[in-house]
Coordinates of C-alpha atoms and ligand atoms in Angstrom, one line a residue:
M606 CA 120.7 107.7 -2.5
T607 CA 119.6 105.2 -5.0
E608 CA 118.1 102.5 -3.7
S609 CA 119.8 100.1 -6.4
V610 CA 123.0 98.1 -6.2
T611 CA 125.0 97.6 -9.7
I612 CA 126.8 94.5 -10.6
T613 CA 129.8 94.2 -12.8
D614 CA 130.9 91.1 -14.9
N615 CA 134.7 91.7 -14.8
R616 CA 134.9 89.0 -17.3
T617 CA 132.9 91.4 -19.8
G618 CA 133.1 94.8 -18.0
E619 CA 129.8 94.7 -18.5
S620 CA 127.4 95.8 -15.6
V621 CA 123.9 96.0 -14.6
E622 CA 122.2 98.4 -12.4
I623 CA 119.3 96.4 -10.3
P624 CA 116.7 98.3 -7.9
I625 CA 117.1 97.1 -4.4
E626 CA 112.8 96.4 -3.5
H627 CA 111.4 95.7 -0.2
G628 CA 115.6 95.1 1.1
G629 CA 115.7 92.5 -1.8
I630 CA 117.1 92.5 -5.6
D631 CA 115.2 90.9 -8.1
G632 CA 117.2 87.6 -8.6
K633 CA 115.5 87.1 -12.1
A634 CA 117.1 90.5 -13.1
F635 CA 120.3 89.1 -12.0
A636 CA 120.2 86.1 -13.8
K637 CA 119.0 88.2 -17.3
H638 CA 122.1 89.5 -16.8
M639 CA 124.6 86.5 -16.3
P640 CA 123.0 83.1 -17.7
G641 CA 124.9 80.3 -15.9
V642 CA 126.3 81.7 -12.5
W643 CA 124.3 81.1 -9.3
F644 CA 124.0 82.6 -6.1
F645 CA 125.6 80.3 -3.9
D646 CA 123.7 80.1 -0.7
P647 CA 123.5 76.4 1.2
G648 CA 121.0 76.8 3.5
F649 CA 119.4 79.7 2.1
G650 CA 120.9 82.4 4.9
A651 CA 120.7 85.5 2.5
T652 CA 118.2 84.5 0.0
A653 CA 114.7 85.6 -0.2
S654 CA 112.2 82.8 -1.1
T655 CA 109.2 84.6 -1.5
S656 CA 107.5 87.6 -0.7
S657 CA 104.6 87.7 2.3
A658 CA 102.6 89.8 4.3
I659 CA 101.9 87.3 7.4
T660 CA 105.1 87.5 9.5
D661 CA 107.4 90.5 10.1
L662 CA 110.7 89.0 12.2
D663 CA 113.3 91.7 13.0
G664 CA 115.6 89.1 14.5
A665 CA 118.1 92.4 15.3
N666 CA 116.2 93.6 17.7
G667 CA 113.5 90.8 18.9
I668 CA 110.5 91.9 17.4
L669 CA 108.1 89.4 15.9
R670 CA 104.3 90.2 14.5
Y671 CA 101.9 88.6 12.8
R672 CA 100.4 90.8 10.2
G673 CA 101.2 93.8 12.0
Y674 CA 99.7 92.5 15.2
P675 CA 103.0 92.3 18.3
I676 CA 103.5 88.8 19.8
E677 CA 103.5 90.2 23.3
Q678 CA 99.7 91.6 22.6
L679 CA 98.4 88.6 21.1
A680 CA 99.6 86.3 24.1
E681 CA 98.3 88.8 25.7
S682 CA 94.7 89.1 25.3
S683 CA 93.6 87.0 21.4
T684 CA 93.3 83.3 21.5
F685 CA 94.6 80.5 19.3
L686 CA 91.6 80.4 16.7
E687 CA 91.5 84.2 17.0
V688 CA 95.1 84.3 15.9
S689 CA 94.4 81.1 13.5
Y690 CA 92.0 83.1 11.6
L691 CA 94.3 86.2 11.8
L692 CA 97.1 85.0 9.8
L693 CA 95.0 83.1 7.3
F694 CA 92.9 85.6 6.6
G695 CA 95.1 88.7 6.9
E696 CA 92.6 91.3 9.5
L697 CA 91.4 90.2 13.4
P698 CA 87.5 88.9 13.2
T699 CA 84.3 90.3 13.8
K700 CA 82.3 88.7 16.6
E701 CA 80.0 87.2 13.8
Q702 CA 83.5 86.1 11.7
L703 CA 85.3 84.5 14.8
D704 CA 81.6 82.9 15.6
N705 CA 81.0 81.1 12.6
W706 CA 85.0 80.2 12.7
V707 CA 85.3 78.5 15.9
H708 CA 82.1 76.7 15.5
D709 CA 83.6 75.1 11.7
V710 CA 86.9 74.4 13.7
T711 CA 84.7 72.9 16.1
Y712 CA 82.7 70.7 14.2
H713 CA 85.2 68.9 12.2
T714 CA 87.5 67.5 15.0
F715 CA 85.8 64.0 14.7
I716 CA 87.5 61.7 12.1
H717 CA 87.1 58.6 10.4
E718 CA 86.4 55.4 12.2
N719 CA 88.7 53.4 10.1
M720 CA 91.5 56.3 10.7
R721 CA 91.5 55.3 14.2
K722 CA 90.6 51.5 14.1
R723 CA 92.5 50.6 10.9
F724 CA 95.3 53.0 10.6
M725 CA 96.3 54.2 14.1
E726 CA 96.2 51.0 15.6
G727 CA 98.8 49.4 12.9
F728 CA 101.0 51.1 14.8
H729 CA 103.8 49.4 16.9
H730 CA 102.8 49.8 20.4
D731 CA 105.9 52.0 20.8
A732 CA 105.8 53.8 17.8
H733 CA 107.0 57.8 18.5
P734 CA 103.5 60.1 18.3
M735 CA 105.3 62.1 15.4
G736 CA 106.2 59.5 13.3
M737 CA 102.4 58.5 13.3
L738 CA 101.7 62.2 13.5
V739 CA 103.1 62.4 10.5
S740 CA 101.9 59.0 8.4
A741 CA 97.8 60.5 9.7
I742 CA 98.2 63.8 8.3
A743 CA 99.1 62.4 4.7
A744 CA 97.1 59.7 5.3
L745 CA 94.0 62.2 5.7
S746 CA 94.0 63.0 2.5
T747 CA 92.8 59.7 0.8
F748 CA 89.4 60.6 2.9
Y749 CA 89.4 63.9 1.4
P750 CA 90.1 63.5 -2.5
E751 CA 88.5 67.0 -3.4
A752 CA 91.5 68.5 -1.3
K753 CA 93.4 67.9 -4.7
E754 CA 91.0 71.3 -6.2
I755 CA 93.4 73.3 -4.7
D756 CA 91.9 76.4 -6.8
D757 CA 88.2 76.4 -5.1
A758 CA 88.5 78.3 -2.7
H759 CA 85.0 77.0 -1.0
V760 CA 87.7 73.1 -0.9
R761 CA 90.7 74.9 0.3
Y762 CA 88.8 76.8 3.2
K763 CA 87.3 73.5 4.1
Q764 CA 91.0 71.4 3.8
I765 CA 92.3 74.2 6.4
N766 CA 89.3 73.8 9.2
R767 CA 89.9 69.9 8.7
L768 CA 93.6 70.4 9.3
I769 CA 92.9 72.9 12.4
S770 CA 90.5 70.8 13.4
K771 CA 91.5 67.1 13.5
V772 CA 95.5 67.3 13.9
P773 CA 94.8 67.5 18.3
T774 CA 92.1 64.7 17.7
L775 CA 95.3 62.7 15.9
A776 CA 98.0 63.7 18.1
A777 CA 95.7 62.6 21.4
M778 CA 95.3 59.4 19.4
A779 CA 98.5 59.0 18.9
Y780 CA 99.3 59.4 22.4
R781 CA 96.4 57.0 23.8
A782 CA 97.5 54.0 21.0
S783 CA 101.2 54.6 23.0
I784 CA 100.0 53.7 26.4
G785 CA 97.4 51.8 25.6
M786 CA 94.2 53.8 26.8
P787 CA 90.7 54.0 25.2
F788 CA 90.9 56.5 22.4
V789 CA 88.5 59.9 23.9
Y790 CA 86.4 61.5 21.6
P791 CA 86.2 64.8 21.0
D792 CA 83.6 67.4 23.1
N793 CA 82.8 70.0 21.2
Q794 CA 81.6 72.1 24.5
L795 CA 85.5 72.3 25.6
N796 CA 87.5 74.8 23.5
Y797 CA 90.2 74.1 21.3
A798 CA 93.1 73.8 24.3
E799 CA 90.4 72.4 26.8
N800 CA 89.5 70.1 24.6
F801 CA 92.4 68.7 23.3
L802 CA 93.6 68.3 27.2
S803 CA 90.3 66.5 27.9
M804 CA 91.4 63.8 24.6
M805 CA 94.7 63.3 26.2
W806 CA 94.2 62.7 30.0
K807 CA 90.0 61.7 30.4
V808 CA 89.9 58.4 32.0
A809 CA 86.3 57.7 33.5
E810 CA 84.4 61.1 34.2
P811 CA 81.7 61.9 32.4
H812 CA 82.6 65.1 32.0
Y813 CA 86.5 66.6 32.2
E814 CA 87.2 69.3 33.4
P815 CA 90.1 71.3 32.7
D816 CA 92.8 73.5 34.8
P817 CA 91.5 77.1 33.7
V818 CA 95.8 78.0 34.0
L819 CA 97.0 75.2 32.0
A820 CA 94.8 75.2 29.5
K821 CA 95.1 79.4 28.9
A822 CA 99.0 78.3 29.0
L823 CA 98.6 75.6 26.1
D824 CA 96.4 78.1 24.3
V825 CA 99.3 80.9 24.4
L826 CA 102.1 78.6 23.3
L827 CA 100.0 77.8 20.7
I828 CA 99.6 81.3 20.0
L829 CA 103.7 81.4 19.9
H830 CA 103.9 78.7 18.0
A831 CA 101.4 79.8 15.3
D832 CA 103.8 80.9 12.6
H833 CA 107.6 82.5 12.3
E834 CA 107.9 83.3 8.7
Q835 CA 109.9 81.4 6.6
N836 CA 111.4 78.6 8.8
C837 CA 112.6 74.7 7.5
S838 CA 108.9 73.3 8.3
T839 CA 107.0 76.3 6.1
T840 CA 109.8 76.6 3.5
T841 CA 108.9 72.8 2.9
M842 CA 105.1 73.4 3.0
R843 CA 105.4 76.0 0.3
V844 CA 108.0 74.0 -1.9
V845 CA 105.8 70.9 -2.2
G846 CA 102.9 73.0 -2.4
S847 CA 104.3 74.8 -5.1
S848 CA 104.1 71.4 -7.4
H849 CA 100.4 71.5 -6.3
S850 CA 100.6 68.6 -4.3
D851 CA 97.0 68.7 -1.9
P852 CA 97.1 70.6 1.5
Y853 CA 97.5 66.8 3.4
S854 CA 100.5 65.7 1.8
S855 CA 102.6 69.2 2.2
A856 CA 101.4 69.5 6.1
A857 CA 102.5 66.2 6.5
A858 CA 105.7 67.1 4.8
A859 CA 106.0 70.2 6.9
T860 CA 105.4 68.0 9.7
S861 CA 108.3 66.0 9.0
A862 CA 110.7 68.5 8.7
L863 CA 110.0 69.7 12.0
Y864 CA 110.3 66.6 13.8
G865 CA 114.5 67.7 13.6
P866 CA 116.0 68.4 16.6
R867 CA 117.2 71.4 15.2
H868 CA 113.5 72.6 14.6
G869 CA 110.9 71.4 16.1
G870 CA 112.7 68.7 18.3
A871 CA 114.9 71.3 20.1
N872 CA 112.3 71.2 23.3
E873 CA 112.3 67.1 23.7
A874 CA 116.2 67.9 23.1
V875 CA 116.7 70.6 25.8
I876 CA 114.8 68.1 28.3
H877 CA 117.1 65.6 27.4
M878 CA 120.4 67.9 27.9
L879 CA 118.5 69.3 31.2
N880 CA 118.6 65.6 32.4
E881 CA 121.6 64.7 31.7
I882 CA 123.3 67.8 33.1
G883 CA 121.3 66.5 36.4
S884 CA 123.2 68.8 39.1
Y885 CA 124.4 72.2 39.8
D886 CA 128.0 71.1 39.6
N887 CA 127.9 69.6 36.0
I888 CA 127.1 72.5 34.7
E889 CA 129.9 74.1 34.4
P890 CA 131.6 71.3 32.8
F891 CA 129.0 71.3 30.4
I892 CA 129.3 74.7 29.7
E893 CA 133.2 73.7 28.6
R894 CA 131.8 71.0 26.3
V895 CA 129.8 73.7 24.4
K896 CA 132.4 75.7 23.7
A897 CA 134.9 73.0 22.6
G898 CA 132.4 71.9 20.1
E899 CA 131.4 68.6 21.9
E900 CA 128.0 69.9 22.5
R901 CA 125.2 72.2 21.6
L902 CA 123.6 74.2 24.1
M903 CA 119.8 73.0 23.2
G904 CA 117.1 75.9 23.5
F905 CA 119.7 78.3 22.8
G906 CA 120.7 79.8 19.6
H907 CA 118.5 81.0 16.2
R908 CA 119.7 81.4 12.1
V909 CA 117.2 85.1 12.5
Y910 CA 117.3 86.0 16.1
K911 CA 120.4 87.6 17.1
A912 CA 118.7 88.9 20.4
Y913 CA 116.4 87.7 22.8
D914 CA 113.7 85.5 21.4
P915 CA 110.2 87.3 22.2
R916 CA 108.5 84.4 22.2
A917 CA 110.9 83.1 24.9
R918 CA 110.2 86.0 27.5
I919 CA 107.0 85.4 27.3
V920 CA 107.4 81.1 27.6
K921 CA 109.4 82.3 30.9
E922 CA 106.3 84.2 32.3
Q923 CA 103.6 81.5 31.5
A924 CA 105.7 78.9 33.3
D925 CA 106.2 80.9 36.6
K926 CA 102.1 80.6 36.5
V927 CA 102.0 77.4 35.5
F928 CA 104.3 76.0 38.3
Q929 CA 102.1 77.6 40.8
V930 CA 99.8 74.9 39.4
T931 CA 101.7 71.8 39.0
G932 CA 104.6 72.6 41.7
K933 CA 108.3 73.9 40.1
S934 CA 109.7 71.8 37.9
P935 CA 113.2 70.2 39.4
L936 CA 115.0 70.7 36.1
L937 CA 113.9 74.9 36.5
D938 CA 116.9 75.9 38.6
I939 CA 119.7 74.2 36.2
A940 CA 118.1 75.7 33.1
L941 CA 117.8 79.3 35.3
K942 CA 121.6 78.3 36.2
L943 CA 122.4 77.2 32.9
E944 CA 120.9 80.6 31.7
E945 CA 122.4 83.0 33.6
I946 CA 126.0 81.6 32.6
A947 CA 125.4 81.5 29.2
L948 CA 124.4 85.2 28.7
N949 CA 127.4 86.4 31.0
D950 CA 129.8 84.1 28.5
D951 CA 132.2 85.5 25.8
Y952 CA 131.8 82.6 23.5
F953 CA 128.1 83.0 23.4
K954 CA 127.7 86.7 23.6
S955 CA 130.1 87.2 20.6
R956 CA 127.7 84.6 18.9
N957 CA 124.7 86.2 19.7
L958 CA 123.8 83.1 21.1
Y959 CA 120.0 83.8 23.7
P960 CA 117.6 81.2 24.6
N961 CA 114.7 80.5 22.2
V962 CA 111.4 79.3 22.5
D963 CA 112.4 76.5 23.2
F964 CA 114.5 76.8 26.2
Y965 CA 111.6 77.1 28.7
T966 CA 108.4 75.2 26.4
G967 CA 109.8 71.8 27.0
L968 CA 110.1 72.6 31.4
I969 CA 106.2 73.5 31.1
Y970 CA 104.6 70.4 28.9
Q971 CA 107.1 68.2 30.9
S972 CA 104.9 69.8 34.0
M973 CA 101.9 69.4 32.7
N974 CA 102.7 65.7 32.2
F975 CA 103.3 65.5 28.4
P976 CA 105.4 62.4 28.0
L977 CA 108.5 64.0 26.5
D978 CA 108.0 62.5 22.9
M979 CA 104.7 64.5 22.9
F980 CA 106.8 68.0 22.6
T981 CA 106.7 68.5 18.9
V982 CA 103.6 66.8 18.5
L983 CA 102.2 70.0 20.4
F984 CA 104.4 72.5 18.1
T985 CA 102.9 71.2 15.1
M986 CA 99.4 71.9 16.2
G987 CA 100.5 75.3 17.2
R988 CA 102.4 75.8 13.8
M989 CA 99.2 74.5 11.7
P990 CA 97.6 77.4 10.6
G991 CA 100.9 79.3 10.1
W992 CA 102.0 76.4 7.2
L993 CA 98.3 76.5 5.3
S994 CA 98.4 80.6 6.0
H995 CA 101.7 80.2 3.4
W996 CA 100.2 77.7 1.5
Q997 CA 97.1 79.7 0.4
E998 CA 99.2 82.8 -0.3
M999 CA 102.0 80.9 -2.2
L1000 CA 99.1 79.5 -4.6
E1001 CA 97.0 83.1 -4.4
Q1002 CA 100.8 84.8 -5.7
D1003 CA 100.7 82.1 -8.2
Q1004 CA 104.0 81.1 -7.6
R1005 CA 106.3 79.1 -9.9
I1006 CA 107.1 75.5 -9.0
S1007 CA 110.3 75.5 -6.3
R1008 CA 113.5 74.3 -8.2
P1009 CA 116.7 75.6 -7.3
R1010 CA 120.2 75.3 -8.8
Q1011 CA 123.1 73.7 -7.8
L1012 CA 126.7 74.8 -8.2
Y1013 CA 127.8 71.1 -9.7
I1014 CA 131.3 70.2 -8.5
G1015 CA 131.5 66.5 -9.7
P1016 CA 133.8 64.7 -12.0
G1017 CA 133.0 65.4 -15.9
E1018 CA 131.9 63.0 -18.6
R1019 CA 133.3 59.4 -17.7
Q1020 CA 133.0 56.4 -19.5
Y1021 CA 131.7 53.5 -18.4
V1022 CA 133.6 50.8 -17.0
P1023 CA 132.3 47.3 -17.4
L1024 CA 131.8 45.8 -13.8
S1025 CA 134.6 42.5 -15.0
E1026 CA 136.9 45.4 -15.2
R1027 CA 136.4 47.8 -12.0
Ligands
CMC988 N1 125.2 76.0 21.6 C1 126.2 76.0 21.2 N2 126.9 76.9 19.8 C2 126.2 77.1 19.1 C3 124.7 77.1 19.0 C4 124.2 76.6 20.3 N3 123.2 75.9 20.2 N4 124.0 77.4 18.3 C5 124.6 77.8 17.3 N5 126.2 78.1 18.1 C6 127.6 78.6 17.3 C7 127.9 77.2 16.1 O1 129.0 76.3 16.9 C8 128.6 78.5 15.5 O2 130.0 78.9 16.0 P1 131.4 79.2 15.1 O3 131.0 80.1 14.3 O4 132.5 79.2 15.8 O5 131.3 78.0 14.4 C9 127.8 79.8 15.4 O6 127.1 79.7 16.5 C10 127.0 79.9 14.4 O7 126.2 78.7 14.2 P2 125.0 77.7 13.4 O8 125.0 76.5 13.3 O9 125.8 78.5 11.8 O10 123.7 78.9 13.0 P3 122.4 78.5 12.7 O11 122.0 79.8 12.1 O12 123.4 77.6 11.2 O13 122.0 77.5 13.5 C11 120.5 76.7 14.8 C12 120.8 77.7 14.2 C13 118.9 76.8 15.6 C14 119.7 75.5 14.4 C15 121.1 76.9 16.0 O14 121.5 77.9 16.8 C16 121.0 75.6 17.1 O15 121.5 73.7 16.4 N6 120.5 75.4 18.0 C17 120.3 74.3 19.0 C18 118.9 74.0 18.7 C19 117.7 74.3 18.8 O16 117.5 75.2 20.0 N7 116.7 74.5 17.9 C20 115.7 75.1 18.0 C21 115.5 76.8 17.0 S1 114.1 77.7 17.6 C22 112.7 77.2 17.7 C23 112.2 76.5 16.0 O17 112.6 77.3 15.1 O18 112.3 75.1 15.3

C-alpha cells in the first residue's frame, strides 16, 4: 500500500501525489500545485495546525497520554508539579531535577505588592475572577520586561516558572478581593495544591492545615487538566506566541479563550444546568428540550472524543473520595440520572455524546466550597503547564507566524457612494 494521496485538478487534468506522513498530508505541497485554492475548514475540524510531541489523544478509543504516559498512571502515581515537568521537558524528572523544579516553583509564588495594592484592588467588588486573572496575567509582562527575550532559554525558563508559580497566588487573590477578605501570602512549607487551599481559605489560624484528601483531589484534577493538545486555548497560545509576543501576553490570550462556556467555562455551566433541572421530575423534559435543539447538555460531547472521556472516569473516582469528606453534593443524584438517561438514548448514542471532564469536576469543586466563578480559574491553573509546553515547542520548531487564508464571499469591487446620496 502506498502511503500517499493523489490529487487531480480536473480543470487542467494535472495530478500531484503527496505523501502521507504521521497521518497528515503537507498543505504546502498542495498549495504549490494548486495556487489560489485553499482548504475550507472553519473551526479546524480537519486541519493539523502543527506537529507535536507532547500529548497523544486518541478520541475514538478514549486514550490520553502525556509524553507517552497514560493519564490513568499519572493521576494515580504522580503529582501536578512532576507532570508539569514532564510536559515541559519531555521526560519524568530524576529526584534531583524534581527537587530543583519544585523549589524553583515554590520560591516564585510571591507577587509584587503593587500588583495587589494598586492593580487587583482596583477592580469592582463583584468582578468575575476570570476577568481579573486574564488582566493580571497580562499585567505580569510589565513587571518582567525581559520576558520579551524569547530566544534566550534561561529567560524562557524563568517566565515559565513564574507563570506556574504565580497563577495560584493571583487566583486566590482575585477570590479574596471578591469577598472582601484580606490576601493570604503563600506558605512555602506547603505543596502546590495545599498552598493554594491555604491562600483561599485561611482565616486567623497561624498555620492552615488542608485536608489531605481534598488537597490530593485538587492535585489530581490539575493533572487531568494539564494538557489536551491543540484545543481552543492551546491553539490561542500558539497563534499569539507565533507573533513572538511575550509569554504573559500569550498566556493571557489563552486564558481568555478558556473563559468561554464551550471550553473551560463548561464546568460552571454544568452546575447552572443541574440547578435549573433541580429535581428528578425535570430530567426527562430537559432531555427532550436538548433533543429538540433548545438546550445543550453541558459537560457532554467533545470535538475529539467520540468515546467516554478517560478523564471523566478518574474525576468520578475522585468525586467519591471527596464526598466522603465533604458529604454528598445534592446535585450528584441528578447528574448520575442524567448521565444514565443520556447514555441509553439514541440521540446521544448516535452522536457519540459522552460525559467529558467537566461533567463531574464542578460537583467536586462545589463540595470543596469553591464558588462557581472560580471553577474556570482552577482550570487555568491546571492548563498553564500545557500552554507553556506548547509555546516552548512552537518556538523550538521555529514555526512561521500563524496566518490562515479565507474564502472571500463578499461583494466585488464597487464605487464609493457619498453620504448625501445614500
Ligand atoms: N448537548 C446536546 N447536543 C450536542 C451536544 C451537547 N452537549 N454537543 C454536541 N451536540 C450535538 C450537536 O447539536 C450536533 O447535532 P446535529 O448533528 O444534529 O447538528 C452534534 O452533536 C455534533 O455537535 P457539534 O456542535 O458539531 O460538535 P463540536 O465538536 O463542534 O462541539 C462541544 C464540541 C464540546 C463544543 C460541544 O459538544 C458542546 O457544546 N458541549 C457542551 C459544552 C461542554 O461540555 N464543553 C466542554 C468540553 S470538554 C472541556 C474542554 O475541552 O474545555
